[in-house]
GROMACS .gro file of C-alpha atoms in nm:
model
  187
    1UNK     CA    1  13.238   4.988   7.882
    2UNK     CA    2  13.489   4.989   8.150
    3UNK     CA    3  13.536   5.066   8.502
    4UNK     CA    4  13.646   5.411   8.578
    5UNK     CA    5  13.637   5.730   8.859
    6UNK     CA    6  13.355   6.000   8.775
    7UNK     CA    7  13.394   6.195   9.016
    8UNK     CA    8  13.618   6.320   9.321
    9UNK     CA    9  13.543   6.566   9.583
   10UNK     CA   10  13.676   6.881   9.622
   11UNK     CA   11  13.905   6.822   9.925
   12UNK     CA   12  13.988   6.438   9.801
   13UNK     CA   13  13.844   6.263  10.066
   14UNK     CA   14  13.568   6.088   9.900
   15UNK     CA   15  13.528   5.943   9.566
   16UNK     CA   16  13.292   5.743   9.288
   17UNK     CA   17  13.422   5.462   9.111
   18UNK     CA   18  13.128   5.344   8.823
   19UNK     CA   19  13.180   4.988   8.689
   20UNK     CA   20  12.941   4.714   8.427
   21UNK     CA   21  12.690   4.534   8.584
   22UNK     CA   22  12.663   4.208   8.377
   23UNK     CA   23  12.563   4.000   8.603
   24UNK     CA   24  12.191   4.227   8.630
   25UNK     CA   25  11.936   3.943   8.515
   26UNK     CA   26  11.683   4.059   8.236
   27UNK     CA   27  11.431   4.338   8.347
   28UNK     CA   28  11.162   4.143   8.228
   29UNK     CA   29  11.173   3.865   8.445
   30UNK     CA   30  11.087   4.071   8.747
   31UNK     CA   31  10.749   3.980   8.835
   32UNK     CA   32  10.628   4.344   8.935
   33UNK     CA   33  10.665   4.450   8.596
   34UNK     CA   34  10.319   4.580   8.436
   35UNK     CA   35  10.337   4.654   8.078
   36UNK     CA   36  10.292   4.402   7.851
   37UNK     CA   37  10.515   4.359   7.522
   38UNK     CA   38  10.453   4.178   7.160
   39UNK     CA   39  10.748   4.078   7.007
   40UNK     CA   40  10.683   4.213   6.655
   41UNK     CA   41  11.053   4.069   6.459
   42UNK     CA   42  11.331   3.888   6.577
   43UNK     CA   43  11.489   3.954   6.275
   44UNK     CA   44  11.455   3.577   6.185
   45UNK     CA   45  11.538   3.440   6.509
   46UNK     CA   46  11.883   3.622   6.604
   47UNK     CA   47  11.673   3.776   6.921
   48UNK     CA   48  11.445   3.602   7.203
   49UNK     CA   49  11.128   3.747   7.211
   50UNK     CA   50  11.110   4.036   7.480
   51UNK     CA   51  10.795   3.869   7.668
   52UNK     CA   52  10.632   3.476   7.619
   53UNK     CA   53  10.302   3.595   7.623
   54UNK     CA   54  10.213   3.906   7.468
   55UNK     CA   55   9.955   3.995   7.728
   56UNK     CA   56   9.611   4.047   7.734
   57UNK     CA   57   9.582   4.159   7.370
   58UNK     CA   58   9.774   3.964   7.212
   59UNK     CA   59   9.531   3.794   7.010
   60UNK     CA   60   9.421   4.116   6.880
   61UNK     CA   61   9.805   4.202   6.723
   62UNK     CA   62   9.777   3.843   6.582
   63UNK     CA   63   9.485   3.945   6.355
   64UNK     CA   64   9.623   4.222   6.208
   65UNK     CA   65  10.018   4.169   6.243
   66UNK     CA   66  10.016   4.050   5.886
   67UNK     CA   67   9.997   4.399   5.790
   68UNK     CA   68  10.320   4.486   5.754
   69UNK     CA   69  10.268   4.841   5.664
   70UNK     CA   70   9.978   4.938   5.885
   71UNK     CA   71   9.951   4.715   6.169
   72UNK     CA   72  10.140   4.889   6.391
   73UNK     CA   73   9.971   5.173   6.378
   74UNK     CA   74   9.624   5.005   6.392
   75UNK     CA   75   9.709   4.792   6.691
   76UNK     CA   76   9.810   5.104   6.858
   77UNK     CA   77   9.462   5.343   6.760
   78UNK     CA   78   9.280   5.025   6.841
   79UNK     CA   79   9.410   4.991   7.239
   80UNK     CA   80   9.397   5.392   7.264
   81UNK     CA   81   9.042   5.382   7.131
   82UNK     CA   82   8.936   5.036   7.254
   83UNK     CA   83   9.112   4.975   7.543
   84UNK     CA   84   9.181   5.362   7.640
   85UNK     CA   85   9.575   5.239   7.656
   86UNK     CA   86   9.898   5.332   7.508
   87UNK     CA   87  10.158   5.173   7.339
   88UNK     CA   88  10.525   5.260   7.272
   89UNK     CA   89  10.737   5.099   6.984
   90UNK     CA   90  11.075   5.018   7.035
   91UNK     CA   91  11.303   4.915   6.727
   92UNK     CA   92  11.645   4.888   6.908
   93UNK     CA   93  11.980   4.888   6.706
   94UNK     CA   94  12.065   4.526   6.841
   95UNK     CA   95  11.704   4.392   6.942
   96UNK     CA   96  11.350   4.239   6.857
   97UNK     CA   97  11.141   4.519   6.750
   98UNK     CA   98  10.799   4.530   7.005
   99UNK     CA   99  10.553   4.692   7.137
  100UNK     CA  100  10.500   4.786   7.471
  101UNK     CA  101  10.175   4.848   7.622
  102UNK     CA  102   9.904   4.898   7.937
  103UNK     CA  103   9.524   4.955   7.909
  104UNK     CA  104   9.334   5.151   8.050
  105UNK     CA  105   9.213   4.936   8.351
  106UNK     CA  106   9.611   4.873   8.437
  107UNK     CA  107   9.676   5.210   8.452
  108UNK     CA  108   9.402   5.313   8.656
  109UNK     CA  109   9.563   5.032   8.891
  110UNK     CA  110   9.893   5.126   8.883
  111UNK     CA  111   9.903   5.508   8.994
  112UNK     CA  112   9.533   5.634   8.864
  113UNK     CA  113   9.708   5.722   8.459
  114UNK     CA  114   9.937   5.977   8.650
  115UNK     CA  115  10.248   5.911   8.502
  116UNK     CA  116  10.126   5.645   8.267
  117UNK     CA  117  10.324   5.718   7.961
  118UNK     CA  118  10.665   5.750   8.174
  119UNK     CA  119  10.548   5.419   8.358
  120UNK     CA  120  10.555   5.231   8.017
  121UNK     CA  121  10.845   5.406   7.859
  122UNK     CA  122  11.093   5.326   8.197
  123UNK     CA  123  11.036   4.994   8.153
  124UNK     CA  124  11.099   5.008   7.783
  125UNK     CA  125  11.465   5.165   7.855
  126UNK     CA  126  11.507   4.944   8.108
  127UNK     CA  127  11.484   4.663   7.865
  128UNK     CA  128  11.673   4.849   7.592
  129UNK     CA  129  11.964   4.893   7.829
  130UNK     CA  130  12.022   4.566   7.979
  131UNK     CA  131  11.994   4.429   7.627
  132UNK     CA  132  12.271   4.654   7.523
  133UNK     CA  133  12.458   4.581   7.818
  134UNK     CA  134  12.418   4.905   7.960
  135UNK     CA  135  12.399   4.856   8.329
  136UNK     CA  136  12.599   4.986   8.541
  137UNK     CA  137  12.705   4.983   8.951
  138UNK     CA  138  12.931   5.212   9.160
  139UNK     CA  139  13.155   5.218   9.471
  140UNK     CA  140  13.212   5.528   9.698
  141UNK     CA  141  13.581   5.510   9.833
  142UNK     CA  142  13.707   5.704  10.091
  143UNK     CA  143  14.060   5.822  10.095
  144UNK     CA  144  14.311   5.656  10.391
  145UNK     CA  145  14.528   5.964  10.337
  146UNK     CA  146  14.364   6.289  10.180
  147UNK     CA  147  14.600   6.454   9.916
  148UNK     CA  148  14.871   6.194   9.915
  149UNK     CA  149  14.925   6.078   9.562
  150UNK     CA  150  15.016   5.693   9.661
  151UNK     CA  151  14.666   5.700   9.867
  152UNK     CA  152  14.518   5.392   9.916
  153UNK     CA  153  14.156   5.366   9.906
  154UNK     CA  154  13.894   5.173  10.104
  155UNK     CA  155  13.521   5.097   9.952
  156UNK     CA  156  13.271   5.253  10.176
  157UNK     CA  157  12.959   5.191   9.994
  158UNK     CA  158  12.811   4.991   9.702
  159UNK     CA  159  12.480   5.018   9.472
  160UNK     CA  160  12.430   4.803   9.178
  161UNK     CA  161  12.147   4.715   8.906
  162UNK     CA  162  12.138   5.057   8.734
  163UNK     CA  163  11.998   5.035   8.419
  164UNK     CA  164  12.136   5.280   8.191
  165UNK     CA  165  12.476   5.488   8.239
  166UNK     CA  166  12.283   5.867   8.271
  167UNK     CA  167  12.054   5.732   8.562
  168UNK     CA  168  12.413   5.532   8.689
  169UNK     CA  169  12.668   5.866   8.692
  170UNK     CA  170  12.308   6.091   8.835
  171UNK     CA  171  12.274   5.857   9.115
  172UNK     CA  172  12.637   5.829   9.204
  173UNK     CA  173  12.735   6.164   9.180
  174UNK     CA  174  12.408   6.240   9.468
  175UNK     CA  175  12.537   5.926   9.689
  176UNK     CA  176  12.919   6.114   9.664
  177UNK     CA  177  12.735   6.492   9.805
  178UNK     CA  178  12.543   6.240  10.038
  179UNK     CA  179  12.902   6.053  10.169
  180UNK     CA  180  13.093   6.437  10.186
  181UNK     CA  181  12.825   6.621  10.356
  182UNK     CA  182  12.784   6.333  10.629
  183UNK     CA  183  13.166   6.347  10.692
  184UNK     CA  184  13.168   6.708  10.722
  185UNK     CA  185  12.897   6.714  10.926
  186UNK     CA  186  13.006   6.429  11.163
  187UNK     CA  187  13.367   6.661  11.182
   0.00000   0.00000   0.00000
């Protein structure tokens, strides 16, 4: 993962340079976060667990966890059918496997089960990027001299803490119409 241009406008005035973000603390240390996550393997201790806790229902994983063919898949019917929830796995190639869930009362509280599903699984990627150092920021650079090939270039604008390169190169690509179209506008 390296720094590098995406994209450039059409008339050269304007453009994006993406670059790593390492500095982006973990996700899960954010205190508006909602879903809960059980660690289920650390694969002997190489990872940290994903949360301390385990939430609300944590107890409940703990009774069945040493089912290591079926507890998964009980814990999860169990919060859809006790707790009217949902729960995502995530087995990441370089992470603790866990589970990540919300009952029903959370999502209610969050945005009425809308997008409750979505909710749980941006969080999820959020996680599984920053722990594969996936986060990205970006600079929009304006051209001193349009066309010249020597042209120097002066930083205009930055964003970082994107979590994930696809959401990183979609939102820079928008902020690069954004700069162009003000500059043509303002011309």
């Amino acid at each position: 993962m390296s720094e590098r241009i995406i994209a450039t406008t059409d008339d050269g005035r304007f453009r994006v340079r993406l670059f790593p973000d390492p500095n982006m603390p973990n996700p899960r240390e954010d205190p508006d976060t909602h879903v809960h996550v059980i660690t289920i393997d650390t694969h002997l201790g190489q990872h940290r667990p994903v949360d301390r806790d385990g939430g609300p229902l944590a107890d409940a994983w703990h009774r069945i966890c040493w089912n290591r063919w079926k507890g998964v898949e009980i814990f999860t019917r169990y919060v859809e059918i006790m707790h009217g929830g949902i729960v995502l796995e995530s087995t990441p190639d370089s992470g603790p496997r866990s589970l990540w869930y919300m009952t029903h009362e959370e999502l209610i509280d969050l945005d009425f089960g809308l997008l409750s599903e979505a909710y749980v699984e941006a969080e999820k990627e959020d996680y599984e990027s920053w722990l594969a150092k996936d986060v990205w920021g970006f600079s929009i650079e304006q051209a001193a001299a349009p066309g010249d090939a020597t042209t120097e270039w002066k930083q205009i604008y930055t964003e970082t803490g994107h979590y994930g390169g696809a959401y990183a190169r979609a939102d820079a690509r928008k902020k690069l119409e954004f700069f162009a179209k003000r500059a043509a506008n303002n011309t």
